[in-house]
Short mmCIF file of N, CA, C and O in Angstrom, two decimals:
data_model
loop_
_atom_site.label_atom_id
_atom_site.label_comp_id
_atom_site.label_asym_id
_atom_site.label_seq_id
_atom_site.Cartn_x
_atom_site.Cartn_y
_atom_site.Cartn_z
N GLU R 1 63.73 -6.45 4.76
CA GLU R 1 63.57 -5.07 5.14
C GLU R 1 63.14 -4.26 3.92
O GLU R 1 63.62 -4.51 2.81
N GLU R 2 62.27 -3.30 4.09
CA GLU R 2 61.73 -2.53 2.97
C GLU R 2 62.82 -1.79 2.20
O GLU R 2 62.75 -1.64 0.99
N ASN R 3 63.87 -1.32 2.86
CA ASN R 3 64.95 -0.59 2.20
C ASN R 3 65.77 -1.47 1.27
O ASN R 3 66.51 -0.98 0.44
N ASP R 4 65.67 -2.77 1.42
CA ASP R 4 66.42 -3.70 0.59
C ASP R 4 65.69 -4.07 -0.69
O ASP R 4 66.16 -4.89 -1.46
N LEU R 5 64.51 -3.49 -0.92
CA LEU R 5 63.73 -3.79 -2.12
C LEU R 5 63.87 -2.67 -3.14
O LEU R 5 63.88 -1.49 -2.78
N TYR R 6 63.96 -3.05 -4.40
CA TYR R 6 64.06 -2.07 -5.49
C TYR R 6 62.96 -2.36 -6.50
O TYR R 6 62.72 -3.50 -6.86
N LYS R 7 62.36 -1.29 -6.98
CA LYS R 7 61.35 -1.41 -8.04
C LYS R 7 62.04 -1.12 -9.36
O LYS R 7 62.62 -0.04 -9.55
N LEU R 8 62.00 -2.06 -10.27
CA LEU R 8 62.62 -1.90 -11.57
C LEU R 8 61.72 -1.08 -12.49
O LEU R 8 60.55 -0.84 -12.19
N TYR R 9 62.24 -0.64 -13.62
CA TYR R 9 61.47 0.15 -14.58
C TYR R 9 60.17 -0.54 -14.99
O TYR R 9 59.16 0.10 -15.21
N CYS R 10 60.23 -1.85 -15.07
CA CYS R 10 59.08 -2.63 -15.52
C CYS R 10 58.01 -2.79 -14.43
O CYS R 10 56.92 -3.26 -14.70
N GLY R 11 58.37 -2.40 -13.20
CA GLY R 11 57.42 -2.50 -12.10
C GLY R 11 57.66 -3.69 -11.19
O GLY R 11 57.10 -3.75 -10.10
N HIS R 12 58.48 -4.64 -11.62
CA HIS R 12 58.80 -5.78 -10.75
C HIS R 12 59.66 -5.31 -9.58
O HIS R 12 60.45 -4.38 -9.70
N ILE R 13 59.48 -5.96 -8.45
CA ILE R 13 60.22 -5.59 -7.24
C ILE R 13 61.13 -6.76 -6.85
O ILE R 13 60.67 -7.90 -6.76
N LEU R 14 62.41 -6.46 -6.67
CA LEU R 14 63.39 -7.47 -6.29
C LEU R 14 64.22 -6.97 -5.12
O LEU R 14 64.37 -5.76 -4.93
N CYS R 15 64.79 -7.89 -4.38
CA CYS R 15 65.67 -7.49 -3.28
C CYS R 15 67.00 -6.99 -3.86
O CYS R 15 67.39 -7.38 -4.97
N LYS R 16 67.67 -6.13 -3.13
CA LYS R 16 68.92 -5.53 -3.59
C LYS R 16 69.95 -6.60 -3.94
O LYS R 16 70.57 -6.53 -4.99
N GLN R 17 70.12 -7.59 -3.08
CA GLN R 17 71.13 -8.61 -3.33
C GLN R 17 70.80 -9.44 -4.57
O GLN R 17 71.68 -9.81 -5.33
N CYS R 18 69.51 -9.69 -4.81
CA CYS R 18 69.10 -10.42 -6.02
C CYS R 18 69.47 -9.63 -7.27
O CYS R 18 69.95 -10.20 -8.25
N ILE R 19 69.28 -8.34 -7.23
CA ILE R 19 69.62 -7.48 -8.38
C ILE R 19 71.13 -7.48 -8.59
O ILE R 19 71.60 -7.65 -9.72
N ILE R 20 71.88 -7.32 -7.51
CA ILE R 20 73.34 -7.32 -7.62
C ILE R 20 73.82 -8.64 -8.20
O ILE R 20 74.64 -8.66 -9.14
N ASP R 21 73.32 -9.75 -7.68
CA ASP R 21 73.73 -11.07 -8.18
C ASP R 21 73.39 -11.23 -9.66
O ASP R 21 74.20 -11.76 -10.43
N GLU R 22 72.22 -10.78 -10.06
CA GLU R 22 71.80 -10.90 -11.46
C GLU R 22 72.67 -10.03 -12.37
O GLU R 22 73.09 -10.48 -13.44
N ILE R 23 72.97 -8.82 -11.95
CA ILE R 23 73.82 -7.93 -12.75
C ILE R 23 75.20 -8.55 -12.92
O ILE R 23 75.74 -8.60 -14.04
N ILE R 24 75.77 -9.05 -11.84
CA ILE R 24 77.11 -9.66 -11.90
C ILE R 24 77.10 -10.88 -12.83
O ILE R 24 78.02 -11.05 -13.64
N GLN R 25 76.07 -11.70 -12.74
CA GLN R 25 75.98 -12.87 -13.62
C GLN R 25 75.87 -12.46 -15.08
O GLN R 25 76.53 -13.03 -15.95
N GLU R 26 75.06 -11.46 -15.37
CA GLU R 26 74.91 -10.99 -16.75
C GLU R 26 76.23 -10.41 -17.26
O GLU R 26 76.58 -10.62 -18.43
N ILE R 27 76.96 -9.69 -16.41
CA ILE R 27 78.26 -9.14 -16.80
C ILE R 27 79.20 -10.27 -17.20
O ILE R 27 79.89 -10.20 -18.22
N LYS R 28 79.23 -11.33 -16.40
CA LYS R 28 80.12 -12.47 -16.68
C LYS R 28 79.78 -13.11 -18.02
O LYS R 28 80.65 -13.68 -18.67
N GLU R 29 78.52 -13.01 -18.44
CA GLU R 29 78.08 -13.60 -19.70
C GLU R 29 78.03 -12.57 -20.83
O GLU R 29 77.47 -12.83 -21.90
N ASN R 30 78.61 -11.38 -20.58
CA ASN R 30 78.64 -10.29 -21.57
C ASN R 30 77.26 -9.95 -22.10
O ASN R 30 77.04 -9.81 -23.30
N ARG R 31 76.31 -9.84 -21.18
CA ARG R 31 74.94 -9.45 -21.54
C ARG R 31 74.52 -8.26 -20.69
O ARG R 31 74.98 -8.10 -19.56
N ILE R 32 73.63 -7.46 -21.22
CA ILE R 32 73.07 -6.34 -20.48
C ILE R 32 72.03 -6.90 -19.51
O ILE R 32 71.19 -7.72 -19.91
N PRO R 33 72.07 -6.48 -18.25
CA PRO R 33 71.10 -6.99 -17.27
C PRO R 33 69.66 -6.61 -17.63
O PRO R 33 69.36 -5.46 -17.90
N VAL R 34 68.80 -7.62 -17.65
CA VAL R 34 67.38 -7.41 -17.89
C VAL R 34 66.58 -8.18 -16.86
O VAL R 34 67.07 -9.12 -16.24
N CYS R 35 65.34 -7.78 -16.68
CA CYS R 35 64.46 -8.43 -15.72
C CYS R 35 64.08 -9.82 -16.23
O CYS R 35 63.64 -9.97 -17.37
N ARG R 36 64.25 -10.81 -15.41
CA ARG R 36 63.94 -12.19 -15.79
C ARG R 36 62.67 -12.69 -15.10
O ARG R 36 62.42 -13.89 -15.04
N GLN R 37 61.86 -11.77 -14.58
CA GLN R 37 60.59 -12.14 -13.97
C GLN R 37 59.59 -12.49 -15.08
O GLN R 37 59.70 -12.01 -16.21
N MET R 38 58.62 -13.28 -14.74
CA MET R 38 57.61 -13.66 -15.71
C MET R 38 56.46 -12.65 -15.72
O MET R 38 56.04 -12.17 -14.67
N CYS R 39 56.00 -12.30 -16.91
CA CYS R 39 54.81 -11.47 -17.11
C CYS R 39 53.80 -12.37 -17.80
O CYS R 39 53.83 -12.52 -19.02
N GLY R 40 52.96 -13.00 -17.01
CA GLY R 40 52.06 -14.00 -17.57
C GLY R 40 52.88 -15.20 -17.99
O GLY R 40 53.60 -15.78 -17.19
N SER R 41 52.86 -15.53 -19.27
CA SER R 41 53.64 -16.67 -19.76
C SER R 41 54.92 -16.23 -20.47
O SER R 41 55.64 -17.05 -21.02
N ASP R 42 55.20 -14.94 -20.46
CA ASP R 42 56.39 -14.40 -21.15
C ASP R 42 57.42 -13.89 -20.15
O ASP R 42 57.08 -13.43 -19.07
N LEU R 43 58.67 -13.95 -20.56
CA LEU R 43 59.75 -13.37 -19.79
C LEU R 43 59.70 -11.85 -19.95
O LEU R 43 59.52 -11.36 -21.07
N CYS R 44 59.83 -11.10 -18.87
CA CYS R 44 59.72 -9.64 -18.92
C CYS R 44 60.74 -9.04 -19.87
O CYS R 44 60.41 -8.30 -20.77
N ASN R 45 62.03 -9.32 -19.65
CA ASN R 45 63.13 -8.86 -20.50
C ASN R 45 63.31 -7.35 -20.54
O ASN R 45 64.01 -6.83 -21.41
N ALA R 46 62.70 -6.60 -19.62
CA ALA R 46 62.88 -5.15 -19.58
C ALA R 46 64.24 -4.82 -18.99
O ALA R 46 64.77 -5.55 -18.15
N GLU R 47 64.80 -3.70 -19.43
CA GLU R 47 66.07 -3.24 -18.87
C GLU R 47 65.92 -3.05 -17.36
O GLU R 47 64.89 -2.56 -16.89
N PHE R 48 66.93 -3.46 -16.60
CA PHE R 48 66.88 -3.37 -15.13
C PHE R 48 66.70 -1.93 -14.65
O PHE R 48 65.76 -1.59 -13.98
N MET R 49 67.67 -1.12 -14.95
CA MET R 49 67.70 0.26 -14.45
C MET R 49 68.72 1.02 -15.27
O MET R 49 69.48 0.42 -16.02
N ASP R 50 68.74 2.33 -15.11
CA ASP R 50 69.69 3.10 -15.91
C ASP R 50 71.10 2.99 -15.33
O ASP R 50 71.32 2.45 -14.25
N HIS R 51 72.04 3.53 -16.08
CA HIS R 51 73.47 3.48 -15.77
C HIS R 51 73.76 4.00 -14.35
O HIS R 51 74.51 3.37 -13.60
N ASN R 52 73.17 5.13 -13.98
CA ASN R 52 73.43 5.71 -12.65
C ASN R 52 72.87 4.84 -11.53
O ASN R 52 73.50 4.72 -10.47
N ASP R 53 71.71 4.24 -11.74
CA ASP R 53 71.16 3.34 -10.73
C ASP R 53 72.06 2.13 -10.53
O ASP R 53 72.30 1.70 -9.40
N ILE R 54 72.57 1.59 -11.63
CA ILE R 54 73.48 0.45 -11.53
C ILE R 54 74.76 0.86 -10.81
O ILE R 54 75.27 0.13 -9.97
N LYS R 55 75.24 2.06 -11.11
CA LYS R 55 76.45 2.57 -10.43
C LYS R 55 76.22 2.65 -8.92
O LYS R 55 77.11 2.34 -8.13
N ASN R 56 75.04 3.08 -8.52
CA ASN R 56 74.75 3.23 -7.09
C ASN R 56 74.58 1.91 -6.36
O ASN R 56 74.78 1.85 -5.15
N ILE R 57 74.23 0.86 -7.08
CA ILE R 57 73.95 -0.41 -6.41
C ILE R 57 75.17 -1.35 -6.39
O ILE R 57 75.29 -2.19 -5.50
N LEU R 58 76.10 -1.18 -7.33
CA LEU R 58 77.27 -2.05 -7.40
C LEU R 58 78.47 -1.44 -6.70
O LEU R 58 78.57 -0.21 -6.60
N ASP R 59 79.39 -2.29 -6.28
CA ASP R 59 80.66 -1.76 -5.76
C ASP R 59 81.50 -1.30 -6.95
O ASP R 59 81.15 -1.54 -8.11
N GLU R 60 82.61 -0.64 -6.68
CA GLU R 60 83.41 0.00 -7.72
C GLU R 60 83.91 -1.00 -8.77
O GLU R 60 83.81 -0.75 -9.97
N GLN R 61 84.44 -2.14 -8.35
CA GLN R 61 84.99 -3.11 -9.30
C GLN R 61 83.90 -3.71 -10.18
O GLN R 61 84.06 -3.84 -11.40
N ASN R 62 82.78 -4.08 -9.58
CA ASN R 62 81.68 -4.65 -10.38
C ASN R 62 81.11 -3.63 -11.35
O ASN R 62 80.70 -3.98 -12.46
N PHE R 63 81.10 -2.35 -10.95
CA PHE R 63 80.61 -1.32 -11.88
C PHE R 63 81.58 -1.16 -13.04
O PHE R 63 81.15 -1.01 -14.19
N LYS R 64 82.88 -1.22 -12.78
CA LYS R 64 83.86 -1.16 -13.88
C LYS R 64 83.67 -2.34 -14.83
O LYS R 64 83.73 -2.18 -16.04
N ASP R 65 83.43 -3.52 -14.27
CA ASP R 65 83.17 -4.70 -15.10
C ASP R 65 81.90 -4.50 -15.93
O ASP R 65 81.86 -4.88 -17.10
N PHE R 66 80.87 -3.89 -15.33
CA PHE R 66 79.63 -3.60 -16.06
C PHE R 66 79.91 -2.65 -17.22
O PHE R 66 79.44 -2.87 -18.34
N GLN R 67 80.68 -1.59 -16.97
CA GLN R 67 81.00 -0.63 -18.02
C GLN R 67 81.76 -1.31 -19.17
O GLN R 67 81.47 -1.07 -20.34
N ASN R 68 82.73 -2.16 -18.82
CA ASN R 68 83.50 -2.86 -19.85
C ASN R 68 82.61 -3.78 -20.67
O ASN R 68 82.74 -3.86 -21.89
N ALA R 69 81.71 -4.50 -20.01
CA ALA R 69 80.79 -5.40 -20.72
C ALA R 69 79.88 -4.60 -21.64
O ALA R 69 79.64 -5.00 -22.79
N ALA R 70 79.38 -3.47 -21.16
CA ALA R 70 78.50 -2.63 -21.97
C ALA R 70 79.24 -2.10 -23.21
O ALA R 70 78.70 -2.13 -24.32
N LEU R 71 80.47 -1.66 -23.02
CA LEU R 71 81.26 -1.16 -24.16
C LEU R 71 81.55 -2.28 -25.16
O LEU R 71 81.49 -2.07 -26.37
N THR R 72 81.85 -3.46 -24.66
CA THR R 72 82.09 -4.60 -25.53
C THR R 72 80.86 -4.89 -26.38
O THR R 72 80.95 -5.11 -27.59
N LEU R 73 79.68 -4.87 -25.76
CA LEU R 73 78.44 -5.13 -26.50
C LEU R 73 78.17 -4.05 -27.53
O LEU R 73 77.69 -4.35 -28.63
N ILE R 74 78.49 -2.81 -27.22
CA ILE R 74 78.32 -1.72 -28.18
C ILE R 74 79.23 -1.93 -29.39
O ILE R 74 78.80 -1.82 -30.53
N VAL R 75 80.50 -2.25 -29.12
CA VAL R 75 81.46 -2.47 -30.21
C VAL R 75 81.02 -3.65 -31.07
O VAL R 75 81.05 -3.57 -32.30
N ILE R 76 80.60 -4.74 -30.45
CA ILE R 76 80.13 -5.90 -31.21
C ILE R 76 78.94 -5.53 -32.08
O ILE R 76 78.86 -5.92 -33.25
N GLY R 77 78.02 -4.75 -31.52
CA GLY R 77 76.86 -4.31 -32.29
C GLY R 77 77.25 -3.45 -33.47
O GLY R 77 76.71 -3.61 -34.58
N LEU R 78 78.20 -2.53 -33.28
CA LEU R 78 78.66 -1.68 -34.37
C LEU R 78 79.37 -2.49 -35.45
O LEU R 78 79.16 -2.26 -36.65
N LEU R 79 80.20 -3.44 -35.04
CA LEU R 79 80.88 -4.29 -36.01
C LEU R 79 79.88 -5.11 -36.81
O LEU R 79 80.04 -5.28 -38.02
N HIS R 80 78.85 -5.59 -36.14
CA HIS R 80 77.81 -6.36 -36.84
C HIS R 80 77.10 -5.48 -37.87
O HIS R 80 76.85 -5.92 -39.00
N GLN R 81 76.78 -4.23 -37.50
CA GLN R 81 76.12 -3.32 -38.44
C GLN R 81 77.00 -3.04 -39.64
O GLN R 81 76.51 -3.00 -40.77
N LEU R 82 78.29 -2.86 -39.42
CA LEU R 82 79.22 -2.63 -40.53
C LEU R 82 79.30 -3.84 -41.45
O LEU R 82 79.33 -3.70 -42.67
N THR R 83 79.33 -5.01 -40.87
CA THR R 83 79.39 -6.24 -41.65
C THR R 83 78.14 -6.40 -42.51
O THR R 83 78.23 -6.72 -43.70
N VAL R 84 76.99 -6.13 -41.91
CA VAL R 84 75.73 -6.24 -42.65
C VAL R 84 75.68 -5.18 -43.76
O VAL R 84 75.28 -5.46 -44.89
N ALA R 85 76.11 -3.96 -43.45
CA ALA R 85 76.08 -2.87 -44.45
C ALA R 85 76.98 -3.19 -45.64
O ALA R 85 76.63 -2.91 -46.78
N HIS R 86 78.14 -3.79 -45.37
CA HIS R 86 79.04 -4.13 -46.48
C HIS R 86 78.58 -5.34 -47.27
O HIS R 86 78.96 -5.50 -48.42
N ALA R 87 77.77 -6.16 -46.67
CA ALA R 87 77.27 -7.35 -47.36
C ALA R 87 76.15 -7.02 -48.34
O ALA R 87 75.86 -7.78 -49.25
N ILE R 88 75.54 -5.85 -48.14
CA ILE R 88 74.40 -5.47 -49.00
C ILE R 88 74.85 -4.93 -50.32
O ILE R 88 75.73 -4.50 -50.73
#
């Protein structure tokens, strides 16, 4: 059904359930959801959608898990920057 299709920022079109499944899988692996469609011979890797779009597509518990994963990645990134800065 046409209403079940979503156009991502990169222009790729996926079904709603495919997007939900991909977001949930990325959350479980502590990664930010990105498009895994092929652009020629390269992986697209573009960000799926913004925070509000993800909130609208996921149920409440999965969105909380997404927020926790995103915060974890931010903290890990900040800790890495501090480690690199102190090593210099």
